[in-house]
Amino acid sequence: MAEYDDDNIFAKILRGEIPCEKVYEDDYVLAFNDIDPKAPIHILVIPKGKYISIVDFGENASALEIKGFFVAVSKIAKEKGIDEQGFRSIANAGINGGQEVPHFHLHLLGGKRIGAMVSN
Ligand code: 5GP
Protein backbone atom coordinates (compact mmCIF):
# COMPACT_ATOMS: atom_id res chain seq x y z
CA MET A 1 0.00 0.00 0.00
CA ALA A 2 1.14 3.55 -0.74
CA GLU A 3 2.51 5.69 2.07
CA TYR A 4 0.29 8.28 3.70
CA ASP A 5 1.00 11.75 2.28
CA ASP A 6 1.33 14.23 5.15
CA ASP A 7 0.86 17.10 2.68
CA ASN A 8 -2.63 16.10 1.52
CA ILE A 9 -5.23 18.82 1.96
CA PHE A 10 -7.15 17.06 4.74
CA ALA A 11 -3.93 16.51 6.74
CA LYS A 12 -3.40 20.28 6.49
CA ILE A 13 -6.98 20.91 7.62
CA LEU A 14 -6.47 18.55 10.58
CA ARG A 15 -3.31 20.44 11.57
CA GLY A 16 -5.18 23.76 11.31
CA GLU A 17 -2.95 24.97 8.47
CA ILE A 18 -5.94 25.40 6.17
CA PRO A 19 -9.32 26.62 7.45
CA CYS A 20 -12.53 24.64 7.20
CA GLU A 21 -16.17 25.16 8.11
CA LYS A 22 -16.20 22.75 11.02
CA VAL A 23 -19.48 21.05 11.84
CA TYR A 24 -18.28 18.52 14.43
CA GLU A 25 -15.12 17.38 16.19
CA ASP A 26 -14.25 14.83 18.84
CA ASP A 27 -11.27 12.61 19.72
CA TYR A 28 -11.75 10.45 16.63
CA VAL A 29 -13.08 12.62 13.82
CA LEU A 30 -13.28 16.04 12.29
CA ALA A 31 -16.28 16.88 10.11
CA PHE A 32 -16.58 19.96 7.90
CA ASN A 33 -18.55 21.27 4.94
CA ASP A 34 -17.33 20.29 1.49
CA ILE A 35 -15.84 23.29 -0.32
CA ASP A 36 -17.78 22.37 -3.48
CA PRO A 37 -21.12 21.08 -2.17
CA LYS A 38 -23.13 18.70 -4.34
CA ALA A 39 -26.27 18.93 -2.17
CA PRO A 40 -27.76 21.40 0.35
CA ILE A 41 -25.93 19.44 3.04
CA HIS A 42 -22.55 18.04 2.03
CA ILE A 43 -20.33 17.16 4.94
CA LEU A 44 -17.00 15.36 4.91
CA VAL A 45 -16.22 13.20 7.93
CA ILE A 46 -12.56 12.28 8.35
CA PRO A 47 -10.77 10.23 10.99
CA LYS A 48 -8.03 12.00 12.93
CA GLY A 49 -5.67 9.09 12.25
CA LYS A 50 -3.58 8.87 9.11
CA TYR A 51 -5.54 6.50 6.85
CA ILE A 52 -5.39 6.77 3.09
CA SER A 53 -8.65 5.08 2.16
CA ILE A 54 -11.56 3.07 3.52
CA VAL A 55 -9.48 -0.05 2.88
CA ASP A 56 -6.56 1.30 4.93
CA PHE A 57 -9.01 2.40 7.66
CA GLY A 58 -10.76 -0.96 7.82
CA GLU A 59 -7.48 -2.86 7.86
CA ASN A 60 -5.37 -0.72 10.16
CA ALA A 61 -7.56 1.44 12.41
CA SER A 62 -8.25 0.21 15.94
CA ALA A 63 -11.70 -0.99 16.98
CA LEU A 64 -12.06 2.21 19.04
CA GLU A 65 -11.23 4.41 16.04
CA ILE A 66 -13.68 2.56 13.81
CA LYS A 67 -16.44 2.69 16.41
CA GLY A 68 -15.64 6.34 17.16
CA PHE A 69 -15.89 7.17 13.48
CA PHE A 70 -19.32 5.66 12.96
CA VAL A 71 -20.73 6.92 16.26
CA ALA A 72 -19.69 10.39 15.10
CA VAL A 73 -21.39 9.88 11.71
CA SER A 74 -24.64 9.05 13.52
CA LYS A 75 -24.31 12.09 15.82
CA ILE A 76 -23.66 14.39 12.86
CA ALA A 77 -26.64 13.01 10.92
CA LYS A 78 -28.87 13.63 13.93
CA GLU A 79 -27.44 17.07 14.71
CA LYS A 80 -27.91 18.12 11.07
CA GLY A 81 -31.43 16.68 11.03
CA ILE A 82 -30.84 14.38 8.06
CA ASP A 83 -31.26 11.09 9.93
CA GLU A 84 -35.04 10.94 9.50
CA GLN A 85 -35.38 11.93 5.85
CA GLY A 86 -32.19 10.18 4.89
CA PHE A 87 -28.95 10.95 3.15
CA ARG A 88 -26.31 9.37 0.94
CA SER A 89 -22.91 8.39 2.34
CA ILE A 90 -20.08 7.84 -0.12
CA ALA A 91 -16.47 6.80 0.39
CA ASN A 92 -14.58 7.05 -2.87
CA ALA A 93 -11.49 4.85 -2.95
CA GLY A 94 -8.56 4.89 -5.32
CA ILE A 95 -8.43 5.71 -9.01
CA ASN A 96 -11.56 3.88 -10.15
CA GLY A 97 -13.49 5.31 -7.20
CA GLY A 98 -12.42 8.83 -8.15
CA GLN A 99 -10.81 9.56 -4.78
CA GLU A 100 -9.10 12.94 -5.03
CA VAL A 101 -7.85 13.41 -1.49
CA PRO A 102 -5.78 10.52 -0.09
CA HIS A 103 -7.07 10.75 3.48
CA PHE A 104 -10.09 8.51 4.13
CA HIS A 105 -13.31 10.52 4.18
CA LEU A 106 -17.01 9.83 4.11
CA HIS A 107 -19.24 12.23 2.19
CA LEU A 108 -22.66 12.81 3.78
CA LEU A 109 -25.10 14.25 1.25
CA GLY A 110 -28.57 15.31 2.23
CA GLY A 111 -31.21 18.01 2.32
CA LYS A 112 -32.79 16.83 -0.92
CA ARG A 113 -33.40 13.61 -2.84
CA ILE A 114 -29.93 12.66 -4.01
CA GLY A 115 -31.13 10.68 -7.01
CA ALA A 116 -29.68 7.69 -8.83
CA MET A 117 -26.88 5.95 -7.02
CA VAL A 118 -24.37 6.42 -9.84
CA SER A 119 -24.58 7.97 -13.27
CA ASN A 120 -23.41 5.92 -16.25
P1 5GP B 1 -13.02 12.69 -3.10
O1 5GP B 1 -13.15 12.92 -4.58
O2 5GP B 1 -11.58 12.50 -2.68
O3 5GP B 1 -13.93 11.60 -2.59
O4 5GP B 1 -13.57 13.99 -2.42
C1 5GP B 1 -12.78 15.07 -2.04
C2 5GP B 1 -13.72 16.18 -1.65
O5 5GP B 1 -12.96 17.15 -0.95
C3 5GP B 1 -14.36 16.89 -2.85
O6 5GP B 1 -15.77 16.80 -2.73
C4 5GP B 1 -13.86 18.34 -2.75
O7 5GP B 1 -14.83 19.29 -3.08
C5 5GP B 1 -13.44 18.43 -1.28
N1 5GP B 1 -12.35 19.35 -1.02
C6 5GP B 1 -11.18 19.46 -1.72
N2 5GP B 1 -10.39 20.40 -1.17
C7 5GP B 1 -11.08 20.90 -0.12
C8 5GP B 1 -10.77 21.92 0.84
O8 5GP B 1 -9.71 22.55 0.84
N3 5GP B 1 -11.71 22.18 1.78
C9 5GP B 1 -12.89 21.49 1.83
N4 5GP B 1 -13.74 21.81 2.80
N5 5GP B 1 -13.21 20.52 0.95
C10 5GP B 1 -12.30 20.24 -0.01
CSV table of N, CA, C and O and ligand atoms in Angstrom, one decimal:
chain,number,residue,atom,x,y,z
A,1,MET,N,0.8,-1.2,0.0
A,1,MET,CA,0.0,0.0,0.0
A,1,MET,C,0.9,1.3,0.0
A,1,MET,O,2.0,1.3,0.6
A,2,ALA,N,0.4,2.3,-0.7
A,2,ALA,CA,1.1,3.5,-0.7
A,2,ALA,C,1.3,4.1,0.7
A,2,ALA,O,0.6,3.8,1.6
A,3,GLU,N,2.3,5.0,0.8
A,3,GLU,CA,2.5,5.7,2.1
A,3,GLU,C,1.6,6.9,2.2
A,3,GLU,O,1.3,7.6,1.2
A,4,TYR,N,1.1,7.1,3.4
A,4,TYR,CA,0.3,8.3,3.7
A,4,TYR,C,1.1,9.6,3.4
A,4,TYR,O,2.2,9.7,3.8
A,5,ASP,N,0.4,10.5,2.7
A,5,ASP,CA,1.0,11.7,2.3
A,5,ASP,C,0.6,12.8,3.3
A,5,ASP,O,-0.5,13.3,3.3
A,6,ASP,N,1.6,13.2,4.1
A,6,ASP,CA,1.3,14.2,5.1
A,6,ASP,C,1.0,15.6,4.6
A,6,ASP,O,0.5,16.5,5.3
A,7,ASP,N,1.2,15.8,3.3
A,7,ASP,CA,0.9,17.1,2.7
A,7,ASP,C,-0.5,17.1,2.0
A,7,ASP,O,-0.8,18.1,1.4
A,8,ASN,N,-1.3,16.0,2.2
A,8,ASN,CA,-2.6,16.1,1.5
A,8,ASN,C,-3.5,17.2,2.2
A,8,ASN,O,-3.3,17.5,3.4
A,9,ILE,N,-4.5,17.6,1.5
A,9,ILE,CA,-5.2,18.8,2.0
A,9,ILE,C,-6.0,18.6,3.3
A,9,ILE,O,-6.1,19.5,4.1
A,10,PHE,N,-6.4,17.3,3.5
A,10,PHE,CA,-7.1,17.1,4.7
A,10,PHE,C,-6.2,17.0,5.9
A,10,PHE,O,-6.5,17.3,7.1
A,11,ALA,N,-4.9,16.5,5.7
A,11,ALA,CA,-3.9,16.5,6.7
A,11,ALA,C,-3.7,18.0,7.2
A,11,ALA,O,-3.5,18.3,8.4
A,12,LYS,N,-3.6,18.9,6.2
A,12,LYS,CA,-3.4,20.3,6.5
A,12,LYS,C,-4.6,20.9,7.3
A,12,LYS,O,-4.4,21.7,8.2
A,13,ILE,N,-5.8,20.5,6.9
A,13,ILE,CA,-7.0,20.9,7.6
A,13,ILE,C,-6.9,20.4,9.1
A,13,ILE,O,-7.2,21.1,10.0
A,14,LEU,N,-6.6,19.1,9.2
A,14,LEU,CA,-6.5,18.5,10.6
A,14,LEU,C,-5.4,19.3,11.4
A,14,LEU,O,-5.6,19.5,12.6
A,15,ARG,N,-4.4,19.7,10.8
A,15,ARG,CA,-3.3,20.4,11.6
A,15,ARG,C,-3.6,21.9,11.7
A,15,ARG,O,-2.9,22.7,12.4
A,16,GLY,N,-4.8,22.4,11.2
A,16,GLY,CA,-5.2,23.8,11.3
A,16,GLY,C,-4.4,24.7,10.4
A,16,GLY,O,-4.5,25.9,10.5
A,17,GLU,N,-3.7,24.1,9.4
A,17,GLU,CA,-2.9,25.0,8.5
A,17,GLU,C,-3.8,25.6,7.4
A,17,GLU,O,-3.5,26.6,6.8
A,18,ILE,N,-5.0,24.9,7.1
A,18,ILE,CA,-5.9,25.4,6.2
A,18,ILE,C,-7.3,25.4,6.9
A,18,ILE,O,-7.6,24.5,7.6
A,19,PRO,N,-8.0,26.5,6.7
A,19,PRO,CA,-9.3,26.6,7.5
A,19,PRO,C,-10.4,25.7,6.9
A,19,PRO,O,-10.3,25.2,5.7
A,20,CYS,N,-11.4,25.4,7.7
A,20,CYS,CA,-12.5,24.6,7.2
A,20,CYS,C,-13.7,25.1,8.0
A,20,CYS,O,-13.6,25.8,9.0
A,21,GLU,N,-14.9,24.9,7.4
A,21,GLU,CA,-16.2,25.2,8.1
A,21,GLU,C,-16.5,23.9,8.9
A,21,GLU,O,-17.2,23.0,8.4
A,22,LYS,N,-16.0,23.9,10.2
A,22,LYS,CA,-16.2,22.8,11.0
A,22,LYS,C,-17.7,22.6,11.4
A,22,LYS,O,-18.3,23.5,11.8
A,23,VAL,N,-18.1,21.3,11.4
A,23,VAL,CA,-19.5,21.0,11.8
A,23,VAL,C,-19.5,20.1,13.1
A,23,VAL,O,-20.4,20.1,13.8
A,24,TYR,N,-18.4,19.4,13.3
A,24,TYR,CA,-18.3,18.5,14.4
A,24,TYR,C,-16.8,18.1,14.6
A,24,TYR,O,-16.1,17.9,13.7
A,25,GLU,N,-16.5,17.9,15.9
A,25,GLU,CA,-15.1,17.4,16.2
A,25,GLU,C,-15.2,16.6,17.5
A,25,GLU,O,-15.8,17.0,18.5
A,26,ASP,N,-14.5,15.5,17.6
A,26,ASP,CA,-14.3,14.8,18.8
A,26,ASP,C,-12.9,14.2,18.8
A,26,ASP,O,-12.1,14.5,17.9
A,27,ASP,N,-12.6,13.2,19.7
A,27,ASP,CA,-11.3,12.6,19.7
A,27,ASP,C,-11.0,11.8,18.5
A,27,ASP,O,-9.8,11.6,18.1
A,28,TYR,N,-12.0,11.4,17.7
A,28,TYR,CA,-11.7,10.5,16.6
A,28,TYR,C,-11.9,11.1,15.3
A,28,TYR,O,-11.3,10.6,14.3
A,29,VAL,N,-12.8,12.1,15.1
A,29,VAL,CA,-13.1,12.6,13.8
A,29,VAL,C,-13.1,14.1,13.8
A,29,VAL,O,-13.3,14.8,14.8
A,30,LEU,N,-13.0,14.6,12.6
A,30,LEU,CA,-13.3,16.0,12.3
A,30,LEU,C,-14.3,16.0,11.1
A,30,LEU,O,-14.1,15.2,10.2
A,31,ALA,N,-15.3,16.8,11.2
A,31,ALA,CA,-16.3,16.9,10.1
A,31,ALA,C,-16.4,18.3,9.7
A,31,ALA,O,-16.5,19.2,10.6
A,32,PHE,N,-16.5,18.6,8.4
A,32,PHE,CA,-16.6,20.0,7.9
A,32,PHE,C,-17.3,20.0,6.6
A,32,PHE,O,-17.5,18.9,5.9
A,33,ASN,N,-17.8,21.2,6.2
A,33,ASN,CA,-18.5,21.3,4.9
A,33,ASN,C,-17.6,21.1,3.7
A,33,ASN,O,-16.5,21.7,3.7
A,34,ASP,N,-18.1,20.4,2.7
A,34,ASP,CA,-17.3,20.3,1.5
A,34,ASP,C,-17.2,21.7,0.8
A,34,ASP,O,-18.2,22.4,0.8
A,35,ILE,N,-16.1,22.0,0.3
A,35,ILE,CA,-15.8,23.3,-0.3
A,35,ILE,C,-16.6,23.5,-1.6
A,35,ILE,O,-16.9,24.6,-2.0
A,36,ASP,N,-17.0,22.3,-2.2
A,36,ASP,CA,-17.8,22.4,-3.5
A,36,ASP,C,-19.0,21.5,-3.3
A,36,ASP,O,-19.1,20.4,-3.9
A,37,PRO,N,-20.0,22.0,-2.6
A,37,PRO,CA,-21.1,21.1,-2.2
A,37,PRO,C,-22.0,20.6,-3.3
A,37,PRO,O,-22.3,21.4,-4.2
A,38,LYS,N,-22.3,19.3,-3.3
A,38,LYS,CA,-23.1,18.7,-4.3
A,38,LYS,C,-24.6,18.5,-3.9
A,38,LYS,O,-25.4,17.9,-4.6
A,39,ALA,N,-24.9,19.0,-2.7
A,39,ALA,CA,-26.3,18.9,-2.2
A,39,ALA,C,-26.4,20.0,-1.1
A,39,ALA,O,-25.4,20.5,-0.7
A,40,PRO,N,-27.6,20.4,-0.7
A,40,PRO,CA,-27.8,21.4,0.4
A,40,PRO,C,-26.9,21.1,1.6
A,40,PRO,O,-26.4,22.0,2.2
A,41,ILE,N,-26.8,19.8,2.0
A,41,ILE,CA,-25.9,19.4,3.0
A,41,ILE,C,-24.9,18.5,2.4
A,41,ILE,O,-25.2,17.5,1.8
A,42,HIS,N,-23.6,18.9,2.5
A,42,HIS,CA,-22.6,18.0,2.0
A,42,HIS,C,-21.4,18.2,3.0
A,42,HIS,O,-20.6,19.1,3.0
A,43,ILE,N,-21.3,17.2,3.9
A,43,ILE,CA,-20.3,17.2,4.9
A,43,ILE,C,-19.3,16.1,4.7
A,43,ILE,O,-19.6,15.0,4.2
A,44,LEU,N,-18.1,16.4,5.0
A,44,LEU,CA,-17.0,15.4,4.9
A,44,LEU,C,-16.6,15.0,6.3
A,44,LEU,O,-16.4,15.8,7.2
A,45,VAL,N,-16.6,13.7,6.6
A,45,VAL,CA,-16.2,13.2,7.9
A,45,VAL,C,-14.9,12.5,7.7
A,45,VAL,O,-14.8,11.6,6.9
A,46,ILE,N,-13.9,12.9,8.5
A,46,ILE,CA,-12.6,12.3,8.4
A,46,ILE,C,-12.1,11.8,9.7
A,46,ILE,O,-12.3,12.5,10.7
A,47,PRO,N,-11.4,10.7,9.7
A,47,PRO,CA,-10.8,10.2,11.0
A,47,PRO,C,-9.5,11.1,11.3
A,47,PRO,O,-8.9,11.6,10.4
A,48,LYS,N,-9.2,11.2,12.6
A,48,LYS,CA,-8.0,12.0,12.9
A,48,LYS,C,-6.7,11.2,12.6
A,48,LYS,O,-5.7,11.8,12.4
A,49,GLY,N,-6.9,9.9,12.6
A,49,GLY,CA,-5.7,9.1,12.3
A,49,GLY,C,-5.3,9.2,10.8
A,49,GLY,O,-6.1,9.6,9.9
A,50,LYS,N,-4.1,8.8,10.5
A,50,LYS,CA,-3.6,8.9,9.1
A,50,LYS,C,-3.9,7.6,8.3
A,50,LYS,O,-3.1,6.7,8.3
A,51,TYR,N,-5.1,7.6,7.7
A,51,TYR,CA,-5.5,6.5,6.9
A,51,TYR,C,-5.8,7.0,5.5
A,51,TYR,O,-6.6,8.0,5.3
A,52,ILE,N,-5.3,6.3,4.5
A,52,ILE,CA,-5.4,6.8,3.1
A,52,ILE,C,-6.8,6.6,2.5
A,52,ILE,O,-7.3,7.4,1.8
A,53,SER,N,-7.4,5.5,2.8
A,53,SER,CA,-8.7,5.1,2.2
A,53,SER,C,-9.5,4.3,3.1
A,53,SER,O,-9.0,3.9,4.2
A,54,ILE,N,-10.7,3.9,2.7
A,54,ILE,CA,-11.6,3.1,3.5
A,54,ILE,C,-10.9,1.7,3.7
A,54,ILE,O,-11.1,1.1,4.8
A,55,VAL,N,-10.2,1.3,2.8
A,55,VAL,CA,-9.5,0.0,2.9
A,55,VAL,C,-8.4,0.0,4.0
A,55,VAL,O,-8.3,-0.8,4.9
A,56,ASP,N,-7.6,1.1,3.9
A,56,ASP,CA,-6.6,1.3,4.9
A,56,ASP,C,-7.2,1.4,6.3
A,56,ASP,O,-6.7,0.8,7.3
A,57,PHE,N,-8.3,2.2,6.4
A,57,PHE,CA,-9.0,2.4,7.7
A,57,PHE,C,-9.5,1.1,8.2
A,57,PHE,O,-9.3,0.7,9.4
A,58,GLY,N,-10.2,0.3,7.4
A,58,GLY,CA,-10.8,-1.0,7.8
A,58,GLY,C,-9.7,-1.9,8.3
A,58,GLY,O,-9.9,-2.7,9.2
A,59,GLU,N,-8.5,-1.9,7.6
A,59,GLU,CA,-7.5,-2.9,7.9
A,59,GLU,C,-6.6,-2.5,9.1
A,59,GLU,O,-6.2,-3.3,9.8
A,60,ASN,N,-6.4,-1.2,9.2
A,60,ASN,CA,-5.4,-0.7,10.2
A,60,ASN,C,-5.9,0.1,11.3
A,60,ASN,O,-5.1,0.3,12.3
A,61,ALA,N,-7.1,0.6,11.3
A,61,ALA,CA,-7.6,1.4,12.4
A,61,ALA,C,-7.9,0.5,13.5
A,61,ALA,O,-8.3,-0.7,13.3
A,62,SER,N,-7.9,1.0,14.8
A,62,SER,CA,-8.3,0.2,15.9
A,62,SER,C,-9.8,0.1,16.0
A,62,SER,O,-10.5,0.9,15.4
A,63,ALA,N,-10.3,-0.8,16.8
A,63,ALA,CA,-11.7,-1.0,17.0
A,63,ALA,C,-12.3,0.3,17.6
A,63,ALA,O,-13.4,0.7,17.2
A,64,LEU,N,-11.6,1.0,18.4
A,64,LEU,CA,-12.1,2.2,19.0
A,64,LEU,C,-12.2,3.3,18.0
A,64,LEU,O,-13.2,4.1,18.0
A,65,GLU,N,-11.2,3.4,17.1
A,65,GLU,CA,-11.2,4.4,16.0
A,65,GLU,C,-12.4,4.2,15.1
A,65,GLU,O,-13.1,5.1,14.7
A,66,ILE,N,-12.6,2.9,14.8
A,66,ILE,CA,-13.7,2.6,13.8
A,66,ILE,C,-15.0,2.8,14.5
A,66,ILE,O,-15.9,3.5,13.9
A,67,LYS,N,-15.2,2.4,15.7
A,67,LYS,CA,-16.4,2.7,16.4
A,67,LYS,C,-16.6,4.2,16.5
A,67,LYS,O,-17.7,4.7,16.3
A,68,GLY,N,-15.6,4.9,17.0
A,68,GLY,CA,-15.6,6.3,17.2
A,68,GLY,C,-16.1,7.0,15.9
A,68,GLY,O,-16.9,8.0,15.9
A,69,PHE,N,-15.6,6.6,14.8
A,69,PHE,CA,-15.9,7.2,13.5
A,69,PHE,C,-17.4,7.1,13.2
A,69,PHE,O,-18.1,8.1,12.9
A,70,PHE,N,-17.9,5.9,13.3
A,70,PHE,CA,-19.3,5.7,13.0
A,70,PHE,C,-20.3,6.2,14.0
A,70,PHE,O,-21.4,6.6,13.6
A,71,VAL,N,-19.9,6.2,15.2
A,71,VAL,CA,-20.7,6.9,16.3
A,71,VAL,C,-20.8,8.4,15.9
A,71,VAL,O,-21.9,9.0,16.0
A,72,ALA,N,-19.7,9.0,15.5
A,72,ALA,CA,-19.7,10.4,15.1
A,72,ALA,C,-20.6,10.6,13.9
A,72,ALA,O,-21.3,11.6,13.8
A,73,VAL,N,-20.5,9.7,12.9
A,73,VAL,CA,-21.4,9.9,11.7
A,73,VAL,C,-22.9,9.9,12.1
A,73,VAL,O,-23.6,10.8,11.7
A,74,SER,N,-23.2,9.1,13.1
A,74,SER,CA,-24.6,9.1,13.5
A,74,SER,C,-25.0,10.4,14.2
A,74,SER,O,-26.1,10.9,14.0
A,75,LYS,N,-24.1,10.8,15.1
A,75,LYS,CA,-24.3,12.1,15.8
A,75,LYS,C,-24.5,13.2,14.8
A,75,LYS,O,-25.4,14.1,15.0
A,76,ILE,N,-23.6,13.3,13.8
A,76,ILE,CA,-23.7,14.4,12.9
A,76,ILE,C,-25.0,14.3,12.1
A,76,ILE,O,-25.6,15.4,11.9
A,77,ALA,N,-25.4,13.1,11.7
A,77,ALA,CA,-26.6,13.0,10.9
A,77,ALA,C,-27.8,13.5,11.8
A,77,ALA,O,-28.7,14.2,11.3
A,78,LYS,N,-27.8,13.2,13.0
A,78,LYS,CA,-28.9,13.6,13.9
A,78,LYS,C,-28.8,15.1,14.1
A,78,LYS,O,-29.8,15.8,14.1
A,79,GLU,N,-27.6,15.6,14.5
A,79,GLU,CA,-27.4,17.1,14.7
A,79,GLU,C,-27.9,17.9,13.5
A,79,GLU,O,-28.4,19.0,13.6
A,80,LYS,N,-27.6,17.4,12.3
A,80,LYS,CA,-27.9,18.1,11.1
A,80,LYS,C,-29.4,17.9,10.6
A,80,LYS,O,-29.8,18.4,9.6
A,81,GLY,N,-30.0,16.9,11.3
A,81,GLY,CA,-31.4,16.7,11.0
A,81,GLY,C,-31.7,15.9,9.7
A,81,GLY,O,-32.7,16.1,9.1
A,82,ILE,N,-30.7,15.1,9.3
A,82,ILE,CA,-30.8,14.4,8.1
A,82,ILE,C,-31.1,12.9,8.3
A,82,ILE,O,-31.2,12.1,7.4
A,83,ASP,N,-31.1,12.5,9.6
A,83,ASP,CA,-31.3,11.1,9.9
A,83,ASP,C,-32.6,10.6,9.6
A,83,ASP,O,-32.8,9.5,9.1
A,84,GLU,N,-33.7,11.4,9.7
A,84,GLU,CA,-35.0,10.9,9.5
A,84,GLU,C,-35.4,10.9,8.0
A,84,GLU,O,-35.9,9.8,7.5
A,85,GLN,N,-35.0,11.9,7.3
A,85,GLN,CA,-35.4,11.9,5.9
A,85,GLN,C,-34.4,11.2,5.0
A,85,GLN,O,-34.6,10.9,3.9
A,86,GLY,N,-33.2,11.0,5.6
A,86,GLY,CA,-32.2,10.2,4.9
A,86,GLY,C,-31.1,11.0,4.2
A,86,GLY,O,-31.3,12.2,4.0
A,87,PHE,N,-30.1,10.3,3.8
A,87,PHE,CA,-28.9,11.0,3.2
A,87,PHE,C,-28.1,9.9,2.4
A,87,PHE,O,-28.4,8.7,2.6
A,88,ARG,N,-27.2,10.3,1.6
A,88,ARG,CA,-26.3,9.4,0.9
A,88,ARG,C,-24.9,9.5,1.6
A,88,ARG,O,-24.5,10.6,1.8
A,89,SER,N,-24.3,8.3,1.9
A,89,SER,CA,-22.9,8.4,2.3
A,89,SER,C,-22.1,7.7,1.3
A,89,SER,O,-22.4,6.6,0.8
A,90,ILE,N,-21.0,8.3,0.9
A,90,ILE,CA,-20.1,7.8,-0.1
A,90,ILE,C,-18.6,7.9,0.4
A,90,ILE,O,-18.2,8.9,0.9
A,91,ALA,N,-17.9,6.8,0.2
A,91,ALA,CA,-16.5,6.8,0.4
A,91,ALA,C,-15.8,6.4,-0.9
A,91,ALA,O,-15.8,5.2,-1.3
A,92,ASN,N,-15.3,7.4,-1.7
A,92,ASN,CA,-14.6,7.1,-2.9
A,92,ASN,C,-13.2,6.5,-2.5
A,92,ASN,O,-12.6,6.9,-1.5
A,93,ALA,N,-12.8,5.5,-3.3
A,93,ALA,CA,-11.5,4.8,-3.0
A,93,ALA,C,-10.7,4.6,-4.2
A,93,ALA,O,-11.2,4.1,-5.2
A,94,GLY,N,-9.5,5.1,-4.2
A,94,GLY,CA,-8.6,4.9,-5.3
A,94,GLY,C,-9.0,5.5,-6.6
A,94,GLY,O,-9.9,6.3,-6.7
A,95,ILE,N,-8.3,5.1,-7.7
A,95,ILE,CA,-8.4,5.7,-9.0
A,95,ILE,C,-9.8,5.4,-9.6
A,95,ILE,O,-10.5,6.4,-10.0
A,96,ASN,N,-10.2,4.2,-9.6
A,96,ASN,CA,-11.6,3.9,-10.2
A,96,ASN,C,-12.7,4.5,-9.3
A,96,ASN,O,-13.8,4.8,-9.9
A,97,GLY,N,-12.5,4.7,-8.1
A,97,GLY,CA,-13.5,5.3,-7.2
A,97,GLY,C,-13.5,6.8,-7.3
A,97,GLY,O,-14.4,7.5,-6.8
A,98,GLY,N,-12.5,7.4,-8.0
A,98,GLY,CA,-12.4,8.8,-8.2
A,98,GLY,C,-12.0,9.6,-6.9
A,98,GLY,O,-12.4,10.7,-6.7
A,99,GLN,N,-11.3,8.9,-6.0
A,99,GLN,CA,-10.8,9.6,-4.8
A,99,GLN,C,-9.8,10.6,-5.1
A,99,GLN,O,-8.7,10.3,-5.7
A,100,GLU,N,-10.0,11.9,-4.7
A,100,GLU,CA,-9.1,12.9,-5.0
A,100,GLU,C,-8.2,13.2,-3.9
A,100,GLU,O,-7.0,13.6,-4.1
A,101,VAL,N,-8.7,13.1,-2.7
A,101,VAL,CA,-7.8,13.4,-1.5
A,101,VAL,C,-7.5,12.1,-0.8
A,101,VAL,O,-8.4,11.4,-0.3
A,102,PRO,N,-6.2,11.8,-0.6
A,102,PRO,CA,-5.8,10.5,-0.1
A,102,PRO,C,-5.7,10.5,1.4
A,102,PRO,O,-4.7,10.1,2.1
A,103,HIS,N,-6.8,10.9,2.0
A,103,HIS,CA,-7.1,10.8,3.5
A,103,HIS,C,-8.5,10.3,3.5
A,103,HIS,O,-9.4,11.0,3.1
A,104,PHE,N,-8.7,9.1,4.1
A,104,PHE,CA,-10.1,8.5,4.1
A,104,PHE,C,-11.1,9.5,4.6
A,104,PHE,O,-11.0,10.2,5.6
A,105,HIS,N,-12.2,9.6,3.8
A,105,HIS,CA,-13.3,10.5,4.2
A,105,HIS,C,-14.6,10.0,3.7
A,105,HIS,O,-14.7,9.3,2.7
A,106,LEU,N,-15.7,10.2,4.5
A,106,LEU,CA,-17.0,9.8,4.1
A,106,LEU,C,-17.8,11.1,3.8
A,106,LEU,O,-17.8,12.0,4.6
A,107,HIS,N,-18.4,11.1,2.6
A,107,HIS,CA,-19.2,12.2,2.2
A,107,HIS,C,-20.6,11.9,2.8
A,107,HIS,O,-21.1,10.8,2.6
A,108,LEU,N,-21.3,12.9,3.4
A,108,LEU,CA,-22.7,12.8,3.8
A,108,LEU,C,-23.4,13.9,3.0
A,108,LEU,O,-23.2,15.1,3.1
A,109,LEU,N,-24.4,13.4,2.1
A,109,LEU,CA,-25.1,14.3,1.2
A,109,LEU,C,-26.6,14.2,1.6
A,109,LEU,O,-27.2,13.1,1.6
A,110,GLY,N,-27.2,15.3,1.9
A,110,GLY,CA,-28.6,15.3,2.2
A,110,GLY,C,-29.2,16.7,2.0
A,110,GLY,O,-28.7,17.5,1.3
A,111,GLY,N,-30.5,16.8,2.5
A,111,GLY,CA,-31.2,18.0,2.3
A,111,GLY,C,-32.0,18.0,1.1
A,111,GLY,O,-32.8,19.0,0.8
A,112,LYS,N,-31.9,17.0,0.3
A,112,LYS,CA,-32.8,16.8,-0.9
A,112,LYS,C,-32.7,15.4,-1.4
A,112,LYS,O,-31.8,14.6,-0.8
A,113,ARG,N,-33.5,15.0,-2.3
A,113,ARG,CA,-33.4,13.6,-2.8
A,113,ARG,C,-32.1,13.6,-3.7
A,113,ARG,O,-32.0,14.3,-4.6
A,114,ILE,N,-31.2,12.7,-3.4
A,114,ILE,CA,-29.9,12.7,-4.0
A,114,ILE,C,-30.0,12.0,-5.4
A,114,ILE,O,-29.2,12.3,-6.3
A,115,GLY,N,-31.0,11.2,-5.7
A,115,GLY,CA,-31.1,10.7,-7.0
A,115,GLY,C,-30.4,9.3,-7.2
A,115,GLY,O,-30.1,8.6,-6.2
A,116,ALA,N,-30.2,9.0,-8.5
A,116,ALA,CA,-29.7,7.7,-8.8
A,116,ALA,C,-28.3,7.5,-8.1
A,116,ALA,O,-27.6,8.4,-7.9
A,117,MET,N,-28.1,6.2,-7.8
A,117,MET,CA,-26.9,6.0,-7.0
A,117,MET,C,-25.6,6.3,-7.8
A,117,MET,O,-24.7,7.0,-7.2
A,118,VAL,N,-25.5,6.0,-9.0
A,118,VAL,CA,-24.4,6.4,-9.8
A,118,VAL,C,-24.9,6.7,-11.2
A,118,VAL,O,-25.8,6.1,-11.7
A,119,SER,N,-24.2,7.7,-11.9
A,119,SER,CA,-24.6,8.0,-13.3
A,119,SER,C,-23.7,7.1,-14.2
A,119,SER,O,-22.5,6.8,-13.8
A,120,ASN,N,-24.2,6.8,-15.3
A,120,ASN,CA,-23.4,5.9,-16.3
A,120,ASN,C,-22.4,6.7,-17.0
A,120,ASN,O,-22.5,7.9,-17.2
B,1,5GP,P1,-13.0,12.7,-3.1
B,1,5GP,O1,-13.1,12.9,-4.6
B,1,5GP,O2,-11.6,12.5,-2.7
B,1,5GP,O3,-13.9,11.6,-2.6
B,1,5GP,O4,-13.6,14.0,-2.4
B,1,5GP,C1,-12.8,15.1,-2.0
B,1,5GP,C2,-13.7,16.2,-1.6
B,1,5GP,O5,-13.0,17.2,-1.0
B,1,5GP,C3,-14.4,16.9,-2.8
B,1,5GP,O6,-15.8,16.8,-2.7
B,1,5GP,C4,-13.9,18.3,-2.7
B,1,5GP,O7,-14.8,19.3,-3.1
B,1,5GP,C5,-13.4,18.4,-1.3
B,1,5GP,N1,-12.3,19.4,-1.0
B,1,5GP,C6,-11.2,19.5,-1.7
B,1,5GP,N2,-10.4,20.4,-1.2
B,1,5GP,C7,-11.1,20.9,-0.1
B,1,5GP,C8,-10.8,21.9,0.8
B,1,5GP,O8,-9.7,22.6,0.8
B,1,5GP,N3,-11.7,22.2,1.8
B,1,5GP,C9,-12.9,21.5,1.8
B,1,5GP,N4,-13.7,21.8,2.8
B,1,5GP,N5,-13.2,20.5,0.9
B,1,5GP,C10,-12.3,20.2,0.0
